[in-house]
Amino acid sequence: MTRGPAYHLNKVVVMLMAAVICSSAIAATTQRPFILPSVTNSRPYVGEEALLTYTLYFKDLAPKISNEENPSFKGLWAKETGSGHYIKSTPAVIKGERLRGAVIKQFRISPLEKGPIRISGYTMLCLLPREQEKDGAQNLPDIRLSISAPDLSIWARALPEPAPAGFSGAVGTFRLELLADRERLKVGEPIILKLLITGTGSLLTLKPPTPMLPESFRQSTPESTTSLQSDREGNTGAITLKITAWPQSSGSYTIPPLTMDFFNPTKGRFEEARSNALVIRVITAPPAREIEKSNTAASSAPKEQKNSTALIFGAIASLLLVIGAGVLLAGKRLSKESLDKKEPSSPEQQSQQKESVGKLKQQLLQELEQAGINGPGGLTRKELDIALQNIGTPDEARTECSSLLDTLDRLLYTPAGKEETAAPEIVTQKVHGLLVALKALSTNR
């Protein structure tokens, strides 16, 4: 049966009416939502991290996300930041129109190869609530929408060549510090060594160096923990590599400094981070049998020998009292002259009395942990100040703590400095004063 022009005309009219009804339903609720991608750095170096963000824009009612498909990350390392699906929107203006925007997805990305890289394929299914009709109709079904984000392109820059032999892909700015819970111990006792890597950059992907311990040290498998504070500029935080070791023979051992080559994207060049060295002194403990034998012999001595020994010591003590009285009288006469003529300590003696910069910093970090601050060495100065406030540290002590840590770092990491540089006396006094204040906080907790 042949259908005439009237049939086709009626079909077109019906289709147009349906389209008008659907578009009116959407318009009655809100303008169709859309997604825009953005990246903090469109020209990163290979290995440099950037933050990829997908933002949903809508007019009035926030849609409900029901399903989504992540983009393709070919040629990229990527890790989702875990923003979740709770939409917290803020006002936004797009092409002169007032809308609301909400971050719905974020990824940390890092190029694995140089050249152009295209990020595409992010799609979201959502439900858009309807506004209730004026005639009182209730429970109207939500409008189902499929929204796709436009593609995003970045250009990965190649790193300069040749790369240093010790470069393993670290991009950012980093510092190394080698710590030990003690510097003197007995054979067989455990010692805890920590390598602290602090900085900003590819902390999630870099491979930390491993301390080279003496052959006579038994050691555990290294344990690595990472604490991060992510922001738009990059990951800032610390990596702590922990090793427990047991020396098997006595002696003085030096754990050499650790080095790590990294690429500084701000300066566009390779740099080297270098830690301090550690000197560990291991002593031999007396055998348990000799100690037990000595204690047994002392406890089994005859009473007569003990009595004669007591008489001898009593006579000696009486004689010392007589001599001491004479010395005391002479000492009173010469005390003033002795004080006036007392010579100052030699520079060598003064240096011996001073403590090393590294030891002072280690003591301060350990006392901060005792006071209730976890991982103080990996915190920024602002984070440390907040942590000190949380444990009730007075304002003056908080300011002094940040100032002293900055001073110790300058002394410890100055290019012309020595690894075992003695701290100035005034710095040592201030550190010990702060240690007393922190110990008081630990006691009151």
PDB file of C-alpha atoms in Angstrom, residues 65 83 109 116 140 142 158 171-172 189 204 223-224 335-336 346 378 403 438:
ATOM      1  CA  ILE A  65      25.635  11.063  39.005  1.00  0.00           C
ATOM      2  CA  SER A  83      37.119  13.564  45.260  1.00  0.00           C
ATOM      3  CA  ILE A 109      48.840  12.744  35.822  1.00  0.00           C
ATOM      4  CA  PRO A 116      51.547  15.459  22.175  1.00  0.00           C
ATOM      5  CA  LEU A 140       7.653  12.866  38.203  1.00  0.00           C
ATOM      6  CA  ASP A 142      14.012  12.231  36.678  1.00  0.00           C
ATOM      7  CA  ALA A 158      61.580  15.953  26.960  1.00  0.00           C
ATOM      8  CA  VAL A 171      60.915  15.411  39.089  1.00  0.00           C
ATOM      9  CA  GLY A 172      60.423  18.267  41.544  1.00  0.00           C
ATOM     10  CA  GLU A 189      70.978  -4.339  70.150  1.00  0.00           C
ATOM     11  CA  LEU A 204      54.158   9.017  44.469  1.00  0.00           C
ATOM     12  CA  GLU A 223      59.416  -0.097  55.218  1.00  0.00           C
ATOM     13  CA  SER A 224      58.265   2.933  53.244  1.00  0.00           C
ATOM     14  CA  SER A 335      88.792  30.672  96.355  1.00  0.00           C
ATOM     15  CA  LYS A 336      88.613  34.317  95.307  1.00  0.00           C
ATOM     16  CA  SER A 346      90.528  26.543  74.890  1.00  0.00           C
ATOM     17  CA  GLY A 378      57.732  15.802  56.921  1.00  0.00           C
ATOM     18  CA  SER A 403      62.782  29.709  63.708  1.00  0.00           C
ATOM     19  CA  LEU A 438      58.067  20.443  74.796  1.00  0.00           C
TER      20      LEU A 438
END
